[in-house]
PDB file of C-alpha atoms in Angstrom:
ATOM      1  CA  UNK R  28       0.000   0.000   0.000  1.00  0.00           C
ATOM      2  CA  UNK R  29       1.007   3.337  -0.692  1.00  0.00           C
ATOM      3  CA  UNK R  30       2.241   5.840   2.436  1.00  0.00           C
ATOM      4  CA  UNK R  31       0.207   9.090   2.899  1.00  0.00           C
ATOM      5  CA  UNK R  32       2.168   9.949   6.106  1.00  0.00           C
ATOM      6  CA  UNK R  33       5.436   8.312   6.923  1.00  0.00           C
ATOM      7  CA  UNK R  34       8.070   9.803   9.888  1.00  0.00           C
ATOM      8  CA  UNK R  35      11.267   9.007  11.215  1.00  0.00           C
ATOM      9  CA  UNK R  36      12.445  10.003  14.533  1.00  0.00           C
ATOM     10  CA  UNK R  37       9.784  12.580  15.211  1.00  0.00           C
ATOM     11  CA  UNK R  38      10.395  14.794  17.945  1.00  0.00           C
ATOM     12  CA  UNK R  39       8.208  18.538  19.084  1.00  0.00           C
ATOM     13  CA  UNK R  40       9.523  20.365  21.953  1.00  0.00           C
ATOM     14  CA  UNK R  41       8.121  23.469  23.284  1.00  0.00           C
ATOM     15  CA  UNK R  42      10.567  25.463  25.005  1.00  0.00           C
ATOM     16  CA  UNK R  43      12.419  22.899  26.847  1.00  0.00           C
ATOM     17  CA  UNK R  44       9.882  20.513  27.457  1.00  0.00           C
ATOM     18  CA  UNK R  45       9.975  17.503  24.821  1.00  0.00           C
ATOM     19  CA  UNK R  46       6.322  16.562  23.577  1.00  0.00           C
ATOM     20  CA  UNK R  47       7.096  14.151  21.231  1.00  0.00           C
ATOM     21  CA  UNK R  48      10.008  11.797  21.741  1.00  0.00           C
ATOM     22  CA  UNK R  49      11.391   9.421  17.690  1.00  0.00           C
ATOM     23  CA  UNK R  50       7.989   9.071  16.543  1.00  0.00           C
ATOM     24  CA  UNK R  51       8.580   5.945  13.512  1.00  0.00           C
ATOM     25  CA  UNK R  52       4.916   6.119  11.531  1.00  0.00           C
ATOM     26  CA  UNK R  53       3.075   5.220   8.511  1.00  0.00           C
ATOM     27  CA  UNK R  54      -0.050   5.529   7.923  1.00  0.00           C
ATOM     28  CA  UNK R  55      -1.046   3.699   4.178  1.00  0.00           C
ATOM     29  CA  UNK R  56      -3.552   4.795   1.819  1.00  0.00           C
ATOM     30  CA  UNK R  57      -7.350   4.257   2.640  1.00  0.00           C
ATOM     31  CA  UNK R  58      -6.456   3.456   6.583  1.00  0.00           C
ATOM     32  CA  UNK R  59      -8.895   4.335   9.281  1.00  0.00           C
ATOM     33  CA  UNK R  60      -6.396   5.233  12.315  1.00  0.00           C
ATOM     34  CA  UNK R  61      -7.630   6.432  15.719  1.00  0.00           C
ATOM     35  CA  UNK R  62      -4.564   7.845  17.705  1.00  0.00           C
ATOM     36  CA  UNK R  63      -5.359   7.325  21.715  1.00  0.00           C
ATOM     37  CA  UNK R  64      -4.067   8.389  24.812  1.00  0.00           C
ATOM     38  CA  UNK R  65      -4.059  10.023  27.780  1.00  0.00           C
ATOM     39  CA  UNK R  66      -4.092  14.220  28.582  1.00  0.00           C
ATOM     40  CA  UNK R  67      -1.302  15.090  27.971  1.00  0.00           C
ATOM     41  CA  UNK R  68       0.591  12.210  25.883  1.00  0.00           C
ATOM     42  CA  UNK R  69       1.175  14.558  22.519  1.00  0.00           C
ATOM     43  CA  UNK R  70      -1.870  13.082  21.045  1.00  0.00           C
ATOM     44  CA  UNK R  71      -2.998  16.563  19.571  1.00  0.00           C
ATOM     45  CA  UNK R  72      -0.111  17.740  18.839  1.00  0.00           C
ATOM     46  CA  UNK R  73       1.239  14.169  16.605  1.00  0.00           C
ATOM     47  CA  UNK R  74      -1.995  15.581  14.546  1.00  0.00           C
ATOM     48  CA  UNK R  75      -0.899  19.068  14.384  1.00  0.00           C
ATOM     49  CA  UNK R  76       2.656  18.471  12.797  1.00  0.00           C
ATOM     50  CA  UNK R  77       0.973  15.673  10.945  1.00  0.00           C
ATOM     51  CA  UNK R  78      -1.280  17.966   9.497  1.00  0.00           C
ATOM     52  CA  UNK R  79       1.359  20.793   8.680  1.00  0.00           C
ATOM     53  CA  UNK R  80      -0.167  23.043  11.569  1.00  0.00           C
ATOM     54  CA  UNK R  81       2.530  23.308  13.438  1.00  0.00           C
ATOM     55  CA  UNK R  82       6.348  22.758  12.866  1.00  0.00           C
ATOM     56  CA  UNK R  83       8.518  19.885  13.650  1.00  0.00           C
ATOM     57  CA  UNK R  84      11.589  20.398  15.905  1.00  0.00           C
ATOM     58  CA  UNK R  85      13.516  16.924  14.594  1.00  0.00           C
ATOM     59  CA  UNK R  86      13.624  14.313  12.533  1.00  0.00           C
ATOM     60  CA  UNK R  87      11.176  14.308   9.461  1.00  0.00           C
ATOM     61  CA  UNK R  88       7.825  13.779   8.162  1.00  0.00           C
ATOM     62  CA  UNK R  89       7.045  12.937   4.943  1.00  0.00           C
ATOM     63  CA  UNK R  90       3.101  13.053   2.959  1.00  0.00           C
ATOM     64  CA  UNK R  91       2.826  11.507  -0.331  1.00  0.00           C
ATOM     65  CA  UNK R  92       6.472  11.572  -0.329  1.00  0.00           C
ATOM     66  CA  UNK R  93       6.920  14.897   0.056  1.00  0.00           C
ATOM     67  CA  UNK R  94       9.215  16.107   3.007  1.00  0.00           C
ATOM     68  CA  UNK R  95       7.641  18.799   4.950  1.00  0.00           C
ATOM     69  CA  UNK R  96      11.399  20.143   5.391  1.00  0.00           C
ATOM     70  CA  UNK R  97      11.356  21.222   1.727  1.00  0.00           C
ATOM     71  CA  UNK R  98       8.220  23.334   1.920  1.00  0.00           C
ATOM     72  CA  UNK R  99       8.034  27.370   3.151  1.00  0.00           C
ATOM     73  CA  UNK R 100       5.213  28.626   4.849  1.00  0.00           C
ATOM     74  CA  UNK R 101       3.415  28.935   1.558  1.00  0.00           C
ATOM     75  CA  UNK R 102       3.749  25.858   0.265  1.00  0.00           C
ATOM     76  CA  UNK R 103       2.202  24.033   3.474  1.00  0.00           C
ATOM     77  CA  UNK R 104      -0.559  25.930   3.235  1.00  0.00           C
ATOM     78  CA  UNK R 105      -1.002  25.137  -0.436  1.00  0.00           C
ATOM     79  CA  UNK R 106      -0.425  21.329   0.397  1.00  0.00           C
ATOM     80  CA  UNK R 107      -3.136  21.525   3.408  1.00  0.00           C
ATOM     81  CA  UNK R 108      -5.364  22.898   0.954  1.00  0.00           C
ATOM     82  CA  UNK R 109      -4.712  20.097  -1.779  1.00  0.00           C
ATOM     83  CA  UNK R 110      -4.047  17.140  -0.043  1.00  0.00           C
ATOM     84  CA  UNK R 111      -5.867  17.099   3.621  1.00  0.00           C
ATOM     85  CA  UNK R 112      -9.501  17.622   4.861  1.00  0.00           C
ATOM     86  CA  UNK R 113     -10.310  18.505   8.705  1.00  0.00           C
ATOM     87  CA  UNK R 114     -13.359  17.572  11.031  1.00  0.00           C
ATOM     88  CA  UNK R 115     -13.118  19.486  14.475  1.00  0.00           C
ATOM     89  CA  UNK R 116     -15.527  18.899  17.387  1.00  0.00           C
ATOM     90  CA  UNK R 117     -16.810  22.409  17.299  1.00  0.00           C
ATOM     91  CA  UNK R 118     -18.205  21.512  13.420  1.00  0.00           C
ATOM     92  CA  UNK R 119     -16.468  25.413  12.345  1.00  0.00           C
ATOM     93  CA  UNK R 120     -19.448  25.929   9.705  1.00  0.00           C
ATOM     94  CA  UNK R 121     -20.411  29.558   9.286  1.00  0.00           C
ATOM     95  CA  UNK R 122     -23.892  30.498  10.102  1.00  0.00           C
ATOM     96  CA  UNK R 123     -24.515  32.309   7.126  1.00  0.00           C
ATOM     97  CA  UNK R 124     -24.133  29.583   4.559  1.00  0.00           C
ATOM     98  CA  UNK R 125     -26.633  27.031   4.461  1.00  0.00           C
ATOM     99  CA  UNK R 126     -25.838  23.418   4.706  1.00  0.00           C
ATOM    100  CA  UNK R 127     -24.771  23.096   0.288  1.00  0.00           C
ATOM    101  CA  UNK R 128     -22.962  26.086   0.876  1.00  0.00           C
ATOM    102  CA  UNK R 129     -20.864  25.102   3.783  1.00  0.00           C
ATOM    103  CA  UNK R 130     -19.936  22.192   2.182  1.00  0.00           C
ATOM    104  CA  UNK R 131     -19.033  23.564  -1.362  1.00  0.00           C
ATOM    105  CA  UNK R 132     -17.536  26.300   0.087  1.00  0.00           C
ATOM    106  CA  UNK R 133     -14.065  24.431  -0.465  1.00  0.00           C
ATOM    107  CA  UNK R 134     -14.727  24.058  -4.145  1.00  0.00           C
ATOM    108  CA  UNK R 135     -16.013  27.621  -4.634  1.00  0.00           C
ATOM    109  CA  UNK R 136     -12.523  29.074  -3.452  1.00  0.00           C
ATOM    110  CA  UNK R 137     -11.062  27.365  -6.039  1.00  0.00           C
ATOM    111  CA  UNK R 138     -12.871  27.989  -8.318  1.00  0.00           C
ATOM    112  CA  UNK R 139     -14.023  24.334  -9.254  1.00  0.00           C
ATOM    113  CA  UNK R 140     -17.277  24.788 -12.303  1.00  0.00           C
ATOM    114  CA  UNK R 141     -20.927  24.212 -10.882  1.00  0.00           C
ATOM    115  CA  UNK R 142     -21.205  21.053 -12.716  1.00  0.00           C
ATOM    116  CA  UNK R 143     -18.034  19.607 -11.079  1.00  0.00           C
ATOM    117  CA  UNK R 144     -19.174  20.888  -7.388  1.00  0.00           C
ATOM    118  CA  UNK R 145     -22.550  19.185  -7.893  1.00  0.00           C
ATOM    119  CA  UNK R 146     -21.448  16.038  -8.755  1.00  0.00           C
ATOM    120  CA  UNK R 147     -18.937  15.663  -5.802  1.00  0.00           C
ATOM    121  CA  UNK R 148     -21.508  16.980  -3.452  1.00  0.00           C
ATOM    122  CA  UNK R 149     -24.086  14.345  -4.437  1.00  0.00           C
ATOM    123  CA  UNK R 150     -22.754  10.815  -3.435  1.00  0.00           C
ATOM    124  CA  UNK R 151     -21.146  12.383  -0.098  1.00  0.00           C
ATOM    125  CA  UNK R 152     -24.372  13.726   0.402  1.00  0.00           C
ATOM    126  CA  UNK R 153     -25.927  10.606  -0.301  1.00  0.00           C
ATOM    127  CA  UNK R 154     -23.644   8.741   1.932  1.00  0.00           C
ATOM    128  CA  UNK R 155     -23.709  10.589   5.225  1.00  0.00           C
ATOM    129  CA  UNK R 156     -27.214  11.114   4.839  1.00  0.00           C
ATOM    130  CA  UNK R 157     -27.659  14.493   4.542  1.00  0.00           C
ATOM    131  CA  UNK R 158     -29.560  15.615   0.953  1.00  0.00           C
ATOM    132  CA  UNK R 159     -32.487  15.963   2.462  1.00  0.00           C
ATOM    133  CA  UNK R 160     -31.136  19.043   4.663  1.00  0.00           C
ATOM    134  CA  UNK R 161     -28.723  20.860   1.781  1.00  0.00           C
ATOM    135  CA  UNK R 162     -31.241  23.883   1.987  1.00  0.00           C
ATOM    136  CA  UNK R 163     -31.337  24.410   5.632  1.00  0.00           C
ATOM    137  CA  UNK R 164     -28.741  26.845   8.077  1.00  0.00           C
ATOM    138  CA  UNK R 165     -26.285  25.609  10.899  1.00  0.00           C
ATOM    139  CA  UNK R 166     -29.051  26.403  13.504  1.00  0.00           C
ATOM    140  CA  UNK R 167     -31.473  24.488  11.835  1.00  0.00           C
ATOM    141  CA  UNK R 168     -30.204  21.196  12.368  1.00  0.00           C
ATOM    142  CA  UNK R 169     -28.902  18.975  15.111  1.00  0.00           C
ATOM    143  CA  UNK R 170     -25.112  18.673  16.538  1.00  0.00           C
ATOM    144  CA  UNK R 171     -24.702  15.260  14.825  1.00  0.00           C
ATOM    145  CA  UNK R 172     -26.285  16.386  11.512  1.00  0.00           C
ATOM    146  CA  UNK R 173     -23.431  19.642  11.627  1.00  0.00           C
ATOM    147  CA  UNK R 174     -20.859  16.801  12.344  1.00  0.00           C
ATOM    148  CA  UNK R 175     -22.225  15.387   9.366  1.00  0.00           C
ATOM    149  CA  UNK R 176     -21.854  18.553   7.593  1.00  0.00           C
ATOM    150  CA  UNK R 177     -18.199  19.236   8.179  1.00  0.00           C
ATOM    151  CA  UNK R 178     -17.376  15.490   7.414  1.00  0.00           C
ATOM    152  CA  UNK R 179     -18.639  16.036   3.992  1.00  0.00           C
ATOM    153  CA  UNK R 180     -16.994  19.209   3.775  1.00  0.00           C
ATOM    154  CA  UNK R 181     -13.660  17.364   4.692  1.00  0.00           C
ATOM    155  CA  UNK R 182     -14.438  14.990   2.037  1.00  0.00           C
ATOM    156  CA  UNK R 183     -15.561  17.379  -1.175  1.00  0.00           C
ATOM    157  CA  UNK R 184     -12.656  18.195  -2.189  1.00  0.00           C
ATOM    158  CA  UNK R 185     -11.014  14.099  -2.498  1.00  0.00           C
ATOM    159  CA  UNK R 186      -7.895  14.888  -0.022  1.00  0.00           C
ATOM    160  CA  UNK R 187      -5.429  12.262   0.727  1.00  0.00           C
ATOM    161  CA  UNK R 188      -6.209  12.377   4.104  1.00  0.00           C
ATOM    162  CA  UNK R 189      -8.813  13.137   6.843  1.00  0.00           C
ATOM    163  CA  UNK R 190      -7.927  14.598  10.277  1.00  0.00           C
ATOM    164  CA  UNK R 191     -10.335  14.354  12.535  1.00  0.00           C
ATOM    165  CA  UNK R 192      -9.837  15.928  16.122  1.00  0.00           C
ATOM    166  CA  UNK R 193     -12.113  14.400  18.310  1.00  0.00           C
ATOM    167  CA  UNK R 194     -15.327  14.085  16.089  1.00  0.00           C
ATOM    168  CA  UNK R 195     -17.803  12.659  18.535  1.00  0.00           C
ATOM    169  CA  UNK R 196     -16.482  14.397  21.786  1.00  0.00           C
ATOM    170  CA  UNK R 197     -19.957  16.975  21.696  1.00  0.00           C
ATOM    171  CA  UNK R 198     -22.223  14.241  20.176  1.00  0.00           C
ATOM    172  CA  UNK R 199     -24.859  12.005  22.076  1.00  0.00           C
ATOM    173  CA  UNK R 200     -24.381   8.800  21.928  1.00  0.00           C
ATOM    174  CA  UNK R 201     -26.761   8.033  18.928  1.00  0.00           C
ATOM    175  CA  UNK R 202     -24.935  10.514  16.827  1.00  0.00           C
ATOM    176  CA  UNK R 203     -21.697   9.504  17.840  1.00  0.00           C
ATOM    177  CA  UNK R 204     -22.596   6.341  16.136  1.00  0.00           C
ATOM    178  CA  UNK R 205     -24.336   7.359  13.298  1.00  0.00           C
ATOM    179  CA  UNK R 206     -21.052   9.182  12.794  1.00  0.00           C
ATOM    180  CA  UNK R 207     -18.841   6.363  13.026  1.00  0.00           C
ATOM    181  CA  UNK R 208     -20.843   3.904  11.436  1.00  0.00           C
ATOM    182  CA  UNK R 209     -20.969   6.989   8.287  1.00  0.00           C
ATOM    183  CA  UNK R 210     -16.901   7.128   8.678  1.00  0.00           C
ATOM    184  CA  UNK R 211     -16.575   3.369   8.014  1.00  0.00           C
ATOM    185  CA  UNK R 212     -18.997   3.711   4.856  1.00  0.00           C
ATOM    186  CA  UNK R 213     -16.572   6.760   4.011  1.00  0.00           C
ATOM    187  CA  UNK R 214     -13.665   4.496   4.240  1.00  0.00           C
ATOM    188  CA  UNK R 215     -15.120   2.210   3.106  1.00  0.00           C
ATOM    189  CA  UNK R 216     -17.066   3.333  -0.302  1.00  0.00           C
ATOM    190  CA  UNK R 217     -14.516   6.085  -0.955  1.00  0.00           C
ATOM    191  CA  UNK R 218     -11.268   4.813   0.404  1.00  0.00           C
ATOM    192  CA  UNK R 219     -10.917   7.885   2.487  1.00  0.00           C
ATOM    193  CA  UNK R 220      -7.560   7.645   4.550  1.00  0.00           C
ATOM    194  CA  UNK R 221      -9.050   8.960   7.792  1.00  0.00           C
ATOM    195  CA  UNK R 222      -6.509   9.504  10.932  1.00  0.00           C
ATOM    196  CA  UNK R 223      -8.677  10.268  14.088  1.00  0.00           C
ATOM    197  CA  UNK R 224      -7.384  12.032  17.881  1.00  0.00           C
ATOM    198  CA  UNK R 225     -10.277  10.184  20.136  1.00  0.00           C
ATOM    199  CA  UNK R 226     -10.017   9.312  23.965  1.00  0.00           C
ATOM    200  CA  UNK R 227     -13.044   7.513  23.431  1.00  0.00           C
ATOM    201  CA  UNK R 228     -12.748   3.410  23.326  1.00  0.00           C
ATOM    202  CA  UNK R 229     -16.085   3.168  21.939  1.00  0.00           C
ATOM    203  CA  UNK R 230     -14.869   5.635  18.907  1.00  0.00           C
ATOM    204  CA  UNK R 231     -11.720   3.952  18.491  1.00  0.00           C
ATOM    205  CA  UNK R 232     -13.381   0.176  18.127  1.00  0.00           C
ATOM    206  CA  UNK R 233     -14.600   1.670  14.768  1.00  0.00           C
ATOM    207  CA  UNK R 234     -11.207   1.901  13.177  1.00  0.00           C
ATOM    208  CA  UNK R 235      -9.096  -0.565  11.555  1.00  0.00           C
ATOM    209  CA  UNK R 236      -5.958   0.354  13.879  1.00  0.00           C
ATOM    210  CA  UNK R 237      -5.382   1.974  16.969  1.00  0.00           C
ATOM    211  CA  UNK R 238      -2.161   3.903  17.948  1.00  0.00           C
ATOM    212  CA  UNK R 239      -1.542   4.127  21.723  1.00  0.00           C
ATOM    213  CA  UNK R 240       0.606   7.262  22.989  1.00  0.00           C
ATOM    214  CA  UNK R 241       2.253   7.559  25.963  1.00  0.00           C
ATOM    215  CA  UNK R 242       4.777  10.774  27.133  1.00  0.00           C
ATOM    216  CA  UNK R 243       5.230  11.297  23.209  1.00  0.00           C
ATOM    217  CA  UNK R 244       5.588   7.935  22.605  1.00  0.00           C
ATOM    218  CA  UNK R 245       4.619   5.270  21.037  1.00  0.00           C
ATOM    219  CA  UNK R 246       3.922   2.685  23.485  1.00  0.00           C
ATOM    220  CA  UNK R 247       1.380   0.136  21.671  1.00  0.00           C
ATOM    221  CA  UNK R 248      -0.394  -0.377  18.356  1.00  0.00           C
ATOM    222  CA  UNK R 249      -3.809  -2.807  17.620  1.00  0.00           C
ATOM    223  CA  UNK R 250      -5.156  -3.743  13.881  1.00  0.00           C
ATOM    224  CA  UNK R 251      -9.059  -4.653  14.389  1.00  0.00           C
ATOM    225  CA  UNK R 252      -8.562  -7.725  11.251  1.00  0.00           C
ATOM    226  CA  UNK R 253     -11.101  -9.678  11.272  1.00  0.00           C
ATOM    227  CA  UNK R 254     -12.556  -8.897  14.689  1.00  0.00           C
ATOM    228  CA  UNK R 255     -16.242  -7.692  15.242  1.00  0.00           C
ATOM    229  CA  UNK R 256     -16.077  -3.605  16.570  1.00  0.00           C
ATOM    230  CA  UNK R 257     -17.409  -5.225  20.118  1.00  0.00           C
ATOM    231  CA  UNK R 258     -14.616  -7.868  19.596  1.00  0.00           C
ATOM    232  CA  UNK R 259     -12.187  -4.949  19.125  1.00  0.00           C
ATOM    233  CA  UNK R 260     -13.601  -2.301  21.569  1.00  0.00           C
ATOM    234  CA  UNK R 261     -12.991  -5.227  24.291  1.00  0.00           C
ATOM    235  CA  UNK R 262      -9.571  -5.265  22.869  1.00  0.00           C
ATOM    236  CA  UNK R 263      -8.384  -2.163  22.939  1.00  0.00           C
ATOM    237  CA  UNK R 264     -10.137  -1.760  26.640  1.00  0.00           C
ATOM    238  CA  UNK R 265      -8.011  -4.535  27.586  1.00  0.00           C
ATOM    239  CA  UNK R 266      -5.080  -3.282  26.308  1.00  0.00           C
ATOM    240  CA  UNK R 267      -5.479   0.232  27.807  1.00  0.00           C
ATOM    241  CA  UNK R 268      -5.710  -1.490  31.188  1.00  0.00           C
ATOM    242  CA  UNK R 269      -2.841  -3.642  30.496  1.00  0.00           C
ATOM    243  CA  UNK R 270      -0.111  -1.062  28.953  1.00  0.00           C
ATOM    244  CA  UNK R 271       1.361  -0.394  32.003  1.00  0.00           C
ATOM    245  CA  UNK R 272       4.501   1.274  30.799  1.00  0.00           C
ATOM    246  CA  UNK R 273       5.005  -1.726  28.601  1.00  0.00           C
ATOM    247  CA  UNK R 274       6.328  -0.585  25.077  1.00  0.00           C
ATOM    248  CA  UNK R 275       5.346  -2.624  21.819  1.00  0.00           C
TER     249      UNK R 275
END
C-alpha cells in the first residue's frame, strides 16, 4: 500500500519541554487510524505536525512523499489545501451559509465549475445522509447532523487524508454512532484515509488500527482484522488497562 504519512524520529519540543520523543509512523492509503491516549501524551499535537499546523523540531515527516522540510510557509498551506480535509468537534461551519454552501464552500474558493461541485456533493451527500437538509442553516439542524456537515466538507474536495480531532467528543451517543458507522462507509465506499485524535474506546473500536501514545511515545499499536467492533472495543479496553509502561 502506498504511504500518505510516513516519519522518522519525530520529535516537538516546546521550550524545553519535549512533547514528542522518535515518533517511527506510517499511515497507508485508505487506513482508518484512531490515535489514543491520555491528557497530555502529545496526542494533539502528533496531529498538528501531521497535518502541517505546526512545525517539527527533529527528525522528518514525509506526505505523499513529500518532506515537509522542503516546503516554506506557503507551500504548506497550499499542500493543506490540496491534499488534507479537517473535522473538528466544534463543526467550524459559518452560520450564514446554508448546509450546500458550507460544504461547497471548499470548491467555490477554487474555483471548481458548478457542474463539477454538484457532482462531488451528491454521493457524499448521499452517503452521510444528509440531501435531504442541503437547503437548511447551521441552527437548523442537530449537533450530529453539523458533524455530518463538516465530514462532507472534509471529504468534497477528495484529499489524501482526513484529520479528525475528536469528532464525537460533543455528540450524544446516537450521533456519535451514526457518525462512526458513516466514517466506516466513508472508508469504506470512498477509500478515504481517515486519521482520528479520540479518547473515546467506543470511537476507536470503529477503526481498523489503533495507535496508543504515551509521554510522546509510542507505546502500543492494535489492527481490528477480522474482529467484530465489540470484539475490538474489548480489545483495545483490555489493552489500555494492560499497557502499564510496557512498550510494543
Amino acid at each position: 500500500m502506498t504511504a500518505v504519512i510516513q516519519t522518522k524520529n519525530l520529535t516537538k519540543n516546546y521550550g524545553k519541554t519535549q512533547v514528542l520523543r522518535n515518533i517511527d509512523l506510517t499511515i497507508t492509503a485508505g487506513e482508518f487510524t484512531a490515535i489514543m491516549g491520555p491528557s497530555g501524551s502529545g496526542k494533539s499535537t502528533l496531529m498538528n505536525v501531521l497535518s502541517t499546523i505546526d512545525r517539527l523540531s527533529g527528525g522528518e515527516v514525509w506526505l505523499k512523499g513529500q518532506s515537509l522540510l522542503d516546503l516554506n510557509k506557503n507551500q504548506l498551506r497550499q499542500f493543506r489545501q490540496e491534499h488534507m480535509g479537517f473535522i473538528f468537534q466544534d463543526y467550524n461551519l459559518l452560520d450564514t451559509l446554508t448546509v450546500k454552501e458550507n460544504i461547497l464552500l471548499p470548491l467555490s474558493l477554487r474555483k471548481c465549475p458548478t457542474q463539477e461541485m454538484e457532482s462531488r456533493l451528491r454521493p457524499i451527500a448521499e452517503t452521510l445522509g444528509i440531501e435531504a437538509l442541503l437547503s437548511k442553516y447551521p441552527s437548523e439542524i442537530s449537533g450530529g447532523q453539523k458533524q455530518r456537515t463538516a465530514s462532507a466538507r472534509a471529504l468534497i474536495t477528495n484529499p489524501s487524508i482526513v484529520f479528525a480531532d475528536e469528532p464525537t467528543g460533543a455528540l450524544d451517543s446516537r450521533s456519535a454512532t451514526q457518525l462512526l458507522e458513516q466514517f466506516v462507509g466513508l472508508n469504506d465506499v470512498f477509500e478515504a484515509t481517515i486519521l482520528m485524535v479520540t479518547h473515546d474506546i467506543y470511537a476507536a473500536s470503529y477503526c481498523r488500527r489503533v495507535i496508543f501514545l504515551r509521554d510522546g511515545v509510542i507505546v502500543n499499536e492494535l489492527y481490528a482484522g477480522g474482529m467484530s467492533q465489540k470484539a475490538f472495543y474489548d480489545r483495545i479496553l483490555e489493552t489500555q488497562s494492560l499497557m502499564g509502561g510496557r512498550q510494543r
